[in-house]
Structures are given as structure tokens and as C-alpha cells.
Tab-separated table of C-alpha atoms and ligand atoms in Angstrom:
chain	number	residue	atom	x	y	z
A	159	MET	CA	-3.252	-15.098	52.473
A	160	ARG	CA	-5.394	-17.991	53.628
A	161	THR	CA	-5.223	-21.103	51.488
A	162	PRO	CA	-6.836	-22.822	49.677
A	163	PHE	CA	-8.229	-20.254	47.252
A	164	TYR	CA	-9.211	-19.955	43.613
A	165	PHE	CA	-7.029	-17.901	41.338
A	166	TYR	CA	-8.499	-16.741	38.018
A	167	ASP	CA	-6.359	-15.633	35.103
A	168	LEU	CA	-8.541	-12.990	33.420
A	169	PRO	CA	-6.248	-12.400	30.421
A	170	LEU	CA	-6.590	-16.123	29.607
A	171	LEU	CA	-10.381	-15.951	30.027
A	172	ARG	CA	-10.413	-12.940	27.676
A	173	ARG	CA	-8.300	-14.732	25.060
A	174	THR	CA	-10.662	-17.702	25.295
A	175	LEU	CA	-13.701	-15.479	24.781
A	176	ASP	CA	-11.929	-13.778	21.852
A	177	ALA	CA	-11.402	-17.198	20.260
A	178	VAL	CA	-15.130	-17.950	20.585
A	179	GLN	CA	-16.073	-14.538	19.234
A	180	GLU	CA	-13.845	-15.112	16.202
A	181	GLN	CA	-15.925	-18.210	15.386
A	182	LEU	CA	-19.216	-16.394	15.966
A	183	ASP	CA	-18.149	-13.644	13.586
A	184	ARG	CA	-17.764	-16.311	10.892
A	185	ASN	CA	-21.150	-17.885	11.677
A	186	PRO	CA	-23.792	-15.173	11.994
A	187	SER	CA	-26.615	-17.573	12.911
A	188	PHE	CA	-24.664	-19.000	15.908
A	189	ARG	CA	-25.276	-17.682	19.429
A	190	VAL	CA	-23.456	-18.722	22.632
A	191	HIS	CA	-25.108	-18.958	26.046
A	192	TYR	CA	-22.602	-19.456	28.844
A	193	ALA	CA	-23.562	-22.395	31.107
A	194	VAL	CA	-23.633	-20.639	34.472
A	195	LYS	CA	-23.379	-23.918	36.383
A	196	ALA	CA	-19.716	-24.185	35.367
A	197	ASN	CA	-18.785	-21.152	37.440
A	198	PHE	CA	-21.071	-18.503	38.912
A	199	ASN	CA	-18.392	-16.383	40.564
A	200	PRO	CA	-19.706	-12.806	39.957
A	201	GLY	CA	-16.332	-11.694	38.551
A	202	ILE	CA	-16.406	-14.456	35.927
A	203	LEU	CA	-20.079	-13.852	35.092
A	204	ALA	CA	-19.519	-10.107	34.643
A	205	GLU	CA	-16.607	-10.728	32.275
A	206	ILE	CA	-18.703	-13.033	30.084
A	207	ALA	CA	-21.861	-10.903	30.247
A	208	ALA	CA	-19.838	-7.908	29.028
A	209	ARG	CA	-19.143	-9.830	25.792
A	210	GLY	CA	-22.821	-9.943	24.918
A	211	PHE	CA	-23.117	-13.719	25.310
A	212	GLY	CA	-26.350	-15.162	26.696
A	213	ALA	CA	-26.649	-17.334	29.821
A	214	ASP	CA	-27.807	-20.929	30.192
A	215	CYS	CA	-29.271	-21.561	33.649
A	216	VAL	CA	-30.526	-24.596	35.519
A	217	SER	CA	-32.220	-23.027	38.540
A	218	GLY	CA	-33.959	-19.854	39.657
A	219	GLY	CA	-30.810	-19.034	41.624
A	220	GLU	CA	-28.750	-19.182	38.449
A	221	VAL	CA	-31.267	-17.022	36.571
A	222	LYS	CA	-30.939	-14.446	39.366
A	223	ALA	CA	-27.121	-14.672	39.375
A	224	ALA	CA	-27.106	-14.129	35.594
A	225	LEU	CA	-29.432	-11.104	35.835
A	226	ASP	CA	-27.361	-9.630	38.685
A	227	ALA	CA	-24.194	-10.033	36.614
A	228	GLY	CA	-25.698	-8.052	33.745
A	229	PHE	CA	-26.919	-10.738	31.341
A	230	PRO	CA	-30.086	-9.309	29.739
A	231	ALA	CA	-33.244	-11.309	30.512
A	232	ASP	CA	-33.842	-11.848	26.806
A	233	GLY	CA	-30.502	-13.662	26.589
A	234	ILE	CA	-31.298	-16.169	29.351
A	235	VAL	CA	-32.390	-19.761	28.708
A	236	TYR	CA	-33.479	-22.063	31.510
A	237	ALA	CA	-33.323	-25.884	31.394
A	238	GLY	CA	-33.744	-28.541	34.095
A	239	VAL	CA	-36.027	-31.497	34.757
A	240	GLY	CA	-37.298	-30.152	38.078
A	241	LYS	CA	-38.171	-26.481	37.847
A	242	SER	CA	-40.154	-25.473	40.950
A	243	ASP	CA	-43.256	-23.234	40.803
A	244	GLU	CA	-41.325	-20.487	42.546
A	245	GLU	CA	-38.476	-20.695	40.024
A	246	ILE	CA	-40.896	-20.663	37.079
A	247	ARG	CA	-42.819	-17.658	38.464
A	248	PHE	CA	-39.581	-15.753	39.047
A	249	SER	CA	-38.301	-16.502	35.527
A	250	LEU	CA	-41.618	-15.519	33.925
A	251	GLN	CA	-41.582	-12.231	35.803
A	252	ALA	CA	-37.974	-11.613	34.778
A	253	GLY	CA	-38.952	-12.167	31.132
A	254	ILE	CA	-36.299	-14.749	30.238
A	255	SER	CA	-35.992	-15.735	26.594
A	256	ARG	CA	-36.636	-19.466	26.876
A	257	PHE	CA	-37.800	-22.307	29.084
A	258	ASN	CA	-36.193	-25.504	27.836
A	259	VAL	CA	-38.978	-27.864	28.841
A	260	GLU	CA	-38.235	-31.481	29.692
A	261	SER	CA	-41.685	-33.099	30.084
A	262	ALA	CA	-45.403	-32.749	29.290
A	263	ALA	CA	-46.087	-32.408	33.036
A	264	GLU	CA	-43.744	-29.419	33.282
A	265	LEU	CA	-45.273	-27.835	30.171
A	266	GLN	CA	-48.729	-27.867	31.749
A	267	ILE	CA	-47.490	-26.221	34.937
A	268	ILE	CA	-45.660	-23.489	33.011
A	269	ASP	CA	-48.891	-22.832	31.070
A	270	GLU	CA	-50.870	-22.516	34.328
A	271	LEU	CA	-48.322	-20.237	35.979
A	272	ALA	CA	-48.066	-18.067	32.850
A	273	ALA	CA	-51.883	-17.785	32.853
A	274	GLU	CA	-51.724	-16.513	36.453
A	275	GLN	CA	-49.348	-13.766	35.312
A	276	ASP	CA	-51.358	-13.170	32.154
A	277	CYS	CA	-48.330	-13.746	29.959
A	278	VAL	CA	-47.120	-16.256	27.371
A	279	ALA	CA	-44.081	-18.413	28.157
A	280	PRO	CA	-41.519	-18.916	25.373
A	281	VAL	CA	-40.706	-22.628	25.241
A	282	SER	CA	-38.278	-24.993	23.514
A	283	LEU	CA	-38.641	-28.732	23.874
A	284	ARG	CA	-35.596	-30.547	25.192
A	285	ILE	CA	-35.221	-33.754	23.233
A	286	ASN	CA	-33.293	-36.726	24.539
A	287	PRO	CA	-31.199	-37.580	21.459
A	288	ASP	CA	-30.219	-41.025	22.808
A	289	ILE	CA	-26.557	-40.540	21.914
A	290	GLY	CA	-23.778	-41.912	24.104
A	291	ALA	CA	-20.969	-39.369	24.192
A	292	HIS	CA	-17.446	-40.689	24.794
A	293	THR	CA	-17.037	-39.223	28.230
A	294	HIS	CA	-17.431	-40.162	31.886
A	295	ALA	CA	-20.686	-42.071	32.588
A	296	GLY	CA	-21.595	-39.566	35.305
A	297	ILE	CA	-21.665	-36.695	32.822
A	298	THR	CA	-23.468	-38.125	29.777
A	299	THR	CA	-26.957	-36.738	29.595
A	300	GLY	CA	-28.240	-37.665	26.160
A	301	LEU	CA	-28.979	-41.368	26.631
A	302	ALA	CA	-32.512	-42.757	26.792
A	303	GLU	CA	-31.740	-44.092	30.279
A	304	ASN	CA	-30.904	-40.582	31.571
A	305	LYS	CA	-33.570	-38.423	33.198
A	306	PHE	CA	-33.151	-35.560	30.736
A	307	GLY	CA	-35.415	-34.469	27.900
A	308	ILE	CA	-38.413	-35.793	26.006
A	309	SER	CA	-38.063	-39.040	24.082
A	310	TYR	CA	-38.563	-39.312	20.319
A	311	GLU	CA	-41.652	-41.428	20.815
A	312	GLN	CA	-43.337	-38.679	22.803
A	313	LEU	CA	-42.201	-35.765	20.667
A	314	ASP	CA	-45.229	-35.448	18.339
A	315	GLU	CA	-47.652	-35.695	21.235
A	316	VAL	CA	-45.773	-33.142	23.389
A	317	MET	CA	-45.360	-30.851	20.393
A	318	ASP	CA	-49.117	-30.889	19.745
A	319	LEU	CA	-49.750	-30.153	23.416
A	320	THR	CA	-47.258	-27.246	23.223
A	321	LEU	CA	-49.045	-25.787	20.215
A	322	SER	CA	-52.441	-26.115	21.876
A	323	LEU	CA	-51.692	-24.431	25.219
A	324	PRO	CA	-52.799	-20.784	25.253
A	325	HIS	CA	-50.001	-19.479	27.484
A	326	ILE	CA	-47.161	-21.275	25.745
A	327	ARG	CA	-45.339	-20.089	22.629
A	328	TYR	CA	-43.344	-22.801	20.851
A	329	CYS	CA	-39.863	-21.538	19.892
A	330	GLY	CA	-37.641	-24.503	19.061
A	331	LEU	CA	-35.771	-27.637	20.056
A	332	HIS	CA	-33.051	-28.147	22.651
A	333	PHE	CA	-30.447	-30.936	22.963
A	334	HIS	CA	-27.423	-31.678	25.142
A	335	ILE	CA	-25.403	-34.895	24.938
A	336	GLY	CA	-22.882	-34.592	27.764
A	337	SER	CA	-19.747	-32.847	28.906
A	338	GLN	CA	-15.935	-32.993	28.409
A	339	ILE	CA	-16.405	-34.275	24.847
A	340	LEU	CA	-13.270	-34.215	22.694
A	341	ASP	CA	-14.351	-36.492	19.871
A	342	MET	CA	-16.051	-34.342	17.237
A	343	ALA	CA	-17.787	-37.487	15.920
A	344	ASP	CA	-20.096	-37.253	18.959
A	345	PHE	CA	-21.185	-33.796	17.869
A	346	SER	CA	-21.634	-34.868	14.249
A	347	ALA	CA	-23.825	-37.745	15.509
A	348	LEU	CA	-25.902	-35.113	17.325
A	349	CYS	CA	-26.156	-33.075	14.102
A	350	ASN	CA	-27.452	-36.150	12.259
A	351	ARG	CA	-30.113	-36.645	14.911
A	352	VAL	CA	-31.128	-32.997	14.692
A	353	ASN	CA	-31.335	-33.220	10.878
A	354	GLU	CA	-33.537	-36.348	11.082
A	355	LEU	CA	-35.873	-34.698	13.546
A	356	VAL	CA	-36.157	-31.494	11.555
A	357	ILE	CA	-37.203	-33.496	8.476
A	358	ARG	CA	-39.700	-35.453	10.555
A	359	LEU	CA	-41.266	-32.274	11.945
A	360	GLN	CA	-41.407	-30.650	8.520
A	361	ARG	CA	-43.032	-33.732	6.965
A	362	GLY	CA	-45.627	-33.749	9.741
A	363	GLY	CA	-46.387	-30.073	9.027
A	364	ARG	CA	-45.066	-29.051	12.434
A	365	PRO	CA	-42.888	-25.988	13.126
A	366	VAL	CA	-39.148	-26.335	13.804
A	367	GLY	CA	-38.134	-22.972	15.279
A	368	ASP	CA	-34.552	-22.546	16.403
A	369	ILE	CA	-32.077	-25.226	17.440
A	370	ASN	CA	-30.114	-25.312	20.699
A	371	VAL	CA	-27.402	-27.974	20.606
A	372	GLY	CA	-26.352	-27.603	24.264
A	373	GLY	CA	-22.743	-27.592	25.406
A	374	GLY	CA	-20.116	-30.202	26.110
A	375	LEU	CA	-16.895	-29.199	24.364
A	376	GLY	CA	-13.990	-30.603	26.390
A	377	ILE	CA	-10.605	-29.138	27.283
A	378	ASN	CA	-7.120	-30.612	27.583
A	379	TYR	CA	-6.581	-31.324	31.292
A	380	GLN	CA	-3.204	-33.002	30.627
A	381	HIS	CA	-1.427	-30.023	29.074
A	382	PRO	CA	-2.859	-26.800	30.480
A	383	ASN	CA	0.238	-24.812	29.494
A	384	HIS	CA	0.580	-26.013	25.916
A	385	LEU	CA	-3.104	-26.147	25.041
A	386	PRO	CA	-4.824	-23.529	27.191
A	387	ILE	CA	-7.660	-22.770	24.748
A	388	ALA	CA	-10.211	-25.348	23.624
A	389	ASP	CA	-10.495	-26.255	19.956
A	390	PHE	CA	-13.385	-23.940	19.141
A	391	ALA	CA	-12.638	-23.953	15.403
A	392	SER	CA	-13.179	-27.738	15.059
A	393	TYR	CA	-16.223	-27.594	17.320
A	394	PHE	CA	-18.092	-24.866	15.461
A	395	ASP	CA	-16.954	-26.222	12.057
A	396	THR	CA	-18.504	-29.583	12.954
A	397	PHE	CA	-21.892	-27.970	13.433
A	398	ARG	CA	-21.490	-25.694	10.428
A	399	SER	CA	-20.712	-28.574	8.121
A	400	HIS	CA	-23.131	-31.191	9.524
A	401	LEU	CA	-26.314	-29.333	10.422
A	402	GLN	CA	-28.784	-29.127	7.561
A	403	LEU	CA	-31.277	-26.488	8.609
A	404	PRO	CA	-33.474	-24.048	6.746
A	405	MET	CA	-31.404	-20.951	5.817
A	406	GLY	CA	-30.957	-18.534	8.688
A	407	THR	CA	-32.177	-20.912	11.437
A	408	PRO	CA	-30.602	-19.630	14.677
A	409	VAL	CA	-28.320	-22.203	16.345
A	410	HIS	CA	-27.674	-21.804	20.061
A	411	PHE	CA	-24.739	-23.288	22.010
A	412	GLU	CA	-24.421	-23.636	25.776
A	413	LEU	CA	-20.710	-23.757	26.527
A	414	GLY	CA	-19.538	-23.952	30.124
A	415	ARG	CA	-16.314	-25.843	30.776
A	416	SER	CA	-14.501	-24.815	27.602
A	417	LEU	CA	-14.960	-21.127	28.445
A	418	VAL	CA	-13.859	-21.128	32.071
A	419	ALA	CA	-11.976	-24.294	33.074
A	420	PRO	CA	-8.513	-23.269	31.859
A	421	CYS	CA	-8.462	-19.855	33.572
A	422	GLY	CA	-9.000	-21.209	37.101
A	423	THR	CA	-6.416	-22.711	39.454
A	424	LEU	CA	-6.932	-23.949	42.989
A	425	ILE	CA	-4.000	-22.769	45.088
A	426	SER	CA	-3.250	-24.810	48.152
A	427	ARG	CA	-0.351	-25.363	50.553
A	428	VAL	CA	1.473	-28.465	51.656
A	429	LEU	CA	0.711	-29.211	55.297
A	430	TYR	CA	2.704	-32.392	55.739
A	431	VAL	CA	4.718	-34.880	53.756
A	432	LYS	CA	3.985	-38.304	55.132
A	433	GLN	CA	5.795	-41.518	54.430
A	434	GLY	CA	3.366	-44.441	54.001
A	435	THR	CA	4.331	-48.105	53.827
A	436	HIS	CA	4.670	-48.176	50.061
A	437	LYS	CA	4.222	-44.580	49.038
A	438	GLN	CA	4.504	-41.016	50.196
A	439	PHE	CA	1.657	-38.582	50.611
A	440	ALA	CA	1.689	-34.848	50.078
A	441	ILE	CA	-1.099	-33.716	52.389
A	442	ILE	CA	-2.359	-30.314	51.282
A	443	ASP	CA	-4.901	-27.936	52.814
A	444	GLY	CA	-7.135	-28.033	49.703
A	445	SER	CA	-9.606	-30.878	49.483
A	446	MET	CA	-12.687	-32.304	47.841
A	447	THR	CA	-14.668	-29.517	49.495
A	448	GLU	CA	-13.065	-26.959	47.163
A	449	LEU	CA	-12.659	-29.207	44.103
A	450	VAL	CA	-14.771	-32.359	44.122
A	451	ARG	CA	-14.106	-33.527	40.548
A	452	PRO	CA	-11.233	-35.941	41.306
A	453	ALA	CA	-13.202	-37.540	44.184
A	454	MET	CA	-16.503	-37.593	42.322
A	455	TYR	CA	-15.479	-38.573	38.790
A	456	ARG	CA	-11.835	-39.596	39.226
A	457	ALA	CA	-11.152	-36.604	37.035
A	458	TYR	CA	-7.553	-35.693	36.352
A	459	HIS	CA	-6.201	-32.245	37.210
A	460	ARG	CA	-2.540	-31.460	36.764
A	461	VAL	CA	-0.816	-30.673	40.076
A	462	GLU	CA	2.287	-28.468	40.203
A	463	ASN	CA	4.519	-27.419	43.083
A	464	LEU	CA	4.947	-23.659	42.648
A	465	SER	CA	7.542	-23.243	45.419
A	466	SER	CA	10.103	-25.879	44.593
A	467	SER	CA	12.444	-26.705	41.779
A	468	GLU	CA	14.067	-29.646	43.513
A	469	ALA	CA	14.118	-33.009	41.754
A	470	GLU	CA	10.728	-34.657	41.308
A	471	GLU	CA	9.414	-37.259	43.685
A	472	VAL	CA	6.302	-39.401	43.429
A	473	TYR	CA	3.352	-38.531	45.671
A	474	ASP	CA	-0.278	-39.213	46.261
A	475	VAL	CA	-1.601	-35.688	46.692
A	476	VAL	CA	-4.432	-35.778	49.215
A	477	GLY	CA	-6.624	-33.414	51.224
A	478	PRO	CA	-7.577	-33.367	54.922
A	479	VAL	CA	-11.222	-34.499	54.571
A	480	CYS	CA	-12.100	-37.740	56.312
A	481	GLU	CA	-13.016	-39.641	53.134
A	482	SER	CA	-10.602	-41.967	51.398
A	483	SER	CA	-11.762	-40.508	48.088
A	484	ASP	CA	-10.284	-37.131	49.082
A	485	VAL	CA	-7.381	-37.617	46.687
A	486	PHE	CA	-6.339	-35.218	43.926
A	487	VAL	CA	-3.892	-37.523	42.126
A	488	LYS	CA	-2.190	-40.797	42.831
A	489	GLU	CA	1.448	-41.549	42.117
A	490	MET	CA	2.271	-38.337	40.383
A	491	ALA	CA	5.818	-37.063	39.941
A	492	ILE	CA	6.051	-33.462	41.117
A	493	ASP	CA	8.880	-31.276	42.352
A	494	LYS	CA	9.880	-32.290	45.875
A	495	CYS	CA	7.327	-31.065	48.401
A	496	ARG	CA	8.042	-29.465	51.757
A	497	ARG	CA	5.706	-28.046	54.370
A	498	GLY	CA	4.435	-24.611	53.327
A	499	ASP	CA	5.009	-25.069	49.565
A	500	PHE	CA	2.320	-23.618	47.307
A	501	VAL	CA	0.670	-26.205	45.090
A	502	ALA	CA	-1.393	-25.381	41.981
A	503	ILE	CA	-4.252	-27.623	40.896
A	504	ARG	CA	-4.803	-26.626	37.312
A	505	SER	CA	-7.786	-26.319	34.957
A	506	ALA	CA	-10.129	-25.906	37.912
A	507	GLY	CA	-12.170	-22.939	36.646
A	508	ALA	CA	-15.186	-25.081	35.693
A	509	TYR	CA	-17.199	-27.155	38.175
A	510	GLY	CA	-14.644	-26.265	40.868
A	511	GLU	CA	-15.777	-23.280	42.919
A	512	SER	CA	-19.364	-23.846	41.753
A	513	MET	CA	-19.414	-27.342	43.306
A	514	ALA	CA	-17.607	-26.411	46.536
A	515	SER	CA	-19.219	-27.482	49.798
A	516	HIS	CA	-19.049	-26.875	53.537
A	517	TYR	CA	-18.389	-30.533	54.339
A	518	ASN	CA	-16.342	-30.985	57.531
A	519	CYS	CA	-17.256	-27.346	58.360
A	520	HIS	CA	-14.768	-26.129	55.768
A	521	PRO	CA	-15.335	-22.512	54.755
A	522	LEU	CA	-16.090	-21.906	51.072
A	523	PRO	CA	-12.926	-20.892	49.200
A	524	GLU	CA	-12.063	-17.254	48.506
A	525	SER	CA	-11.212	-16.178	44.966
A	526	TYR	CA	-8.662	-13.742	43.523
A	527	PHE	CA	-8.324	-12.357	40.024
A	528	PHE	CA	-5.176	-11.729	38.019
A	529	GLU	CA	-6.032	-8.705	35.885
A	530	GLY	CA	-3.007	-8.880	33.596
B	673	LLP	N1	-26.280	-27.343	28.775
B	673	LLP	C1	-26.837	-28.260	29.567
B	673	LLP	C2	-28.263	-28.549	29.410
B	673	LLP	C3	-26.066	-28.934	30.527
B	673	LLP	O1	-26.632	-29.841	31.311
B	673	LLP	C4	-24.675	-28.625	30.648
B	673	LLP	C5	-23.838	-29.296	31.640
B	673	LLP	C6	-24.138	-27.644	29.797
B	673	LLP	C7	-24.964	-27.034	28.867
B	673	LLP	C8	-22.692	-27.235	29.852
B	673	LLP	O2	-21.839	-28.262	29.498
B	673	LLP	P1	-20.262	-28.005	29.331
B	673	LLP	O3	-20.070	-27.105	28.107
B	673	LLP	O4	-19.766	-27.345	30.558
B	673	LLP	O5	-19.707	-29.348	29.135
B	673	LLP	N2	-19.888	-31.451	37.045
B	673	LLP	C9	-19.444	-32.152	35.856
B	673	LLP	C10	-20.064	-31.606	34.585
B	673	LLP	C11	-21.574	-31.607	34.622
B	673	LLP	C12	-22.164	-30.955	33.395
B	673	LLP	C13	-23.636	-30.792	33.568
B	673	LLP	N3	-24.287	-30.174	32.452
B	673	LLP	C14	-17.925	-32.082	35.805
B	673	LLP	O6	-17.320	-31.537	36.727
B	673	LLP	O7	-17.306	-32.606	34.893
């Protein structure tokens, strides 16, 4: 078997989805749309689509991948600051349930393209809540300085435009504050913002529609074995107890990482153990081309030697790509490595395979599924 490859633990994915479903059963107005960007492997998409969840997409390609995997068009929402004409036309034809619109300029184009097709586009307005989530700067999205969403100042104006365009149907509001968020206070801050805005819209005699609070729930990268399932109970309880919406208002969630990160592992092999001046390197055949998160965000993924049970030694675990950032972890104690050992890089099911690249002419990684 050629390494590196992705290995997906389907029983764990199923237990994770069961845990989400348990929360949805307790909250009938809540609906989950899986954020396809986290992992669009067809096997993963099919598993999630079969549960009846919706899909959150950020490109025409993702809308197509979701449709192909069996997500119904009326369960697909589509966000993104730069939707192209071709992507909008395709999504209108497919009959998706929502365009999450990020600017007045985009709204006007969607209206024109819907007129061409003689249809009406269902639209939610993505609001920039200006909330700084406690996560990596590269993955906060809800700050005024970020490119995402419509600012508070422009909301009334864009809302009036939305209501006036003949080929646009206003459906609700959309928010997203960032990713890998573990502090529930960030989500309660979002709820407070949503509550303020809802009151403001109601006072101005404007419609509210439904509320999409985006995604962002984090997972425990440190202890993948002890805490394999994200804390969905605290997450959904935070929204249940903090949102103050008219009775029966649908609340949509766009979870990506928390659904799929734990079930994926990047399996790689040790090529060489190299003694440096002050440290030793375990050089493996996996690299930033299969899993870019450590190089891109200095993200931590637990590394385990699956072949050895010899006493631990300290290594920098690195890949073969000619970039000094091609490092998985520095100075980590793992069981003694020898050439040919299998190494597992854990919690890699989200933003792993979906961000893989061909850099250095590396082939894209294969994937295998453990069915249980
Ligand atoms: N909804 C919207 C509008 C988003 O932009 C995102 C993620 C999600 C939902 C899903 O968020 P999640 O539940 O997965 O946190 N590549 C980075 C993460 C980028 C997230 C981008 N947006 C990483 O590897 O950490």
C-alpha cells in the first residue's frame, strides 16, 4: 500500500453524527448543514448526506459535489464573497435553498442572473458580526477587518435593496465568527449580536426570517483518544439558552471540523531518521502537500508511531517538501522511529485531504475507509 494515505474511521464518524442528531432531536427548530469545505471526499459526503443533514458550500464545485453525493438541492446553502456568474447560474438552475449574500454588488448580480432564468433567488444576508473569536488569526472571519459579510452600518440599506429587487426573495440572516472555537463565550457573544440585530430589524418594521449562525465548533487535537467527539451538548445548549428569537424561528448551523476531523488520520511511513546538530529528525513520506495545517497555521496534530513500542525519543517530524515550514511537530516524544515504521497523524479528517495540493509534483493522497 502506497503511503501517505488518509484513513477514515466510519464507526467514529457515525457516532459523531449520532451525537449531533441527539441534540437536534431535542431542538426541533435547529438544522445542521455540513460545511463541505472541511472534507469533500465522496465517501464522507455520502455518509453525512444519508443522515438528512444539509450542505454548506462555498463554490459551484462544492454545490456540485454535494448534489452528486445525494444532498437534496433544497438542503444546500451557498456562501462566499466571490461567487462567479457561472457558479451563480449553476446554483440557480440546481434550485439550491439559499444564497448567503455578502455584498450589495453580489445581490444585484444574483438578481440579474435570476431574471435571465426567470426565477427568484432565495437569499440570506451574511452579516459581519465584528466578534473576535479566540482562535488562530488566520481562521477568524467575523471581524470588521475581515473580507466577509455586510457591516452593521450597511445592513438597513442592503436589506431595503434586497426587498426591492424583483428576482430576490429575502429569507434570513447568516453569520460565522471563525473556526476551532472551544470557548462557548464566543458563541454566546454571537447570540447577543444576533438578538440585538433581530430587535433592530423588528423595530424598523423589517423582516427577520431564519437565522444561520455558521459553524466553528472546535475539537480536542491534544487528546484524540480520550475525547474523540466534540462537545455538541454545550455548543447547542449555548445557542438554545442565549438566542432570543420569535417562537419557531429556524436556526441553521454549518458544522465542518467538529463532524469530520476526529475520524481522519494521515498514515505515513518513516523514510529516514537523521541526526542533526542539536536534534533528531524523523523524516516521513507525508508532507504539507497532504496536510498543510501545521505548516500554514502551526496547528498541532498528535503524531503516533504505530509500528514501535520501544522507548520514546524526541523528534522533529518533518516531510520531504523543500520548504522549511514542512514540519508536522517539533520536539515531540514518540516511540523510537526506524525506517519503514507507520506513523499516524491524528485528527486530520477536516481541512486535510480537502486542502491537499500537487506541490513538488506530489500525487494527491489516496483514501481508505474502515467500515467497522
Ligand atoms: N460556515 C462558513 C461560512 C465558513 O466559512 C466555515 C469555515 C464553516 C461554516 C465551517 O467551520 P468549521 O465548523 O469547520 O469550523 N482551513 C482552516 C479552517 C478554515 C475554515 C473556513 N471556514 C483550518 O484548517 O483550520
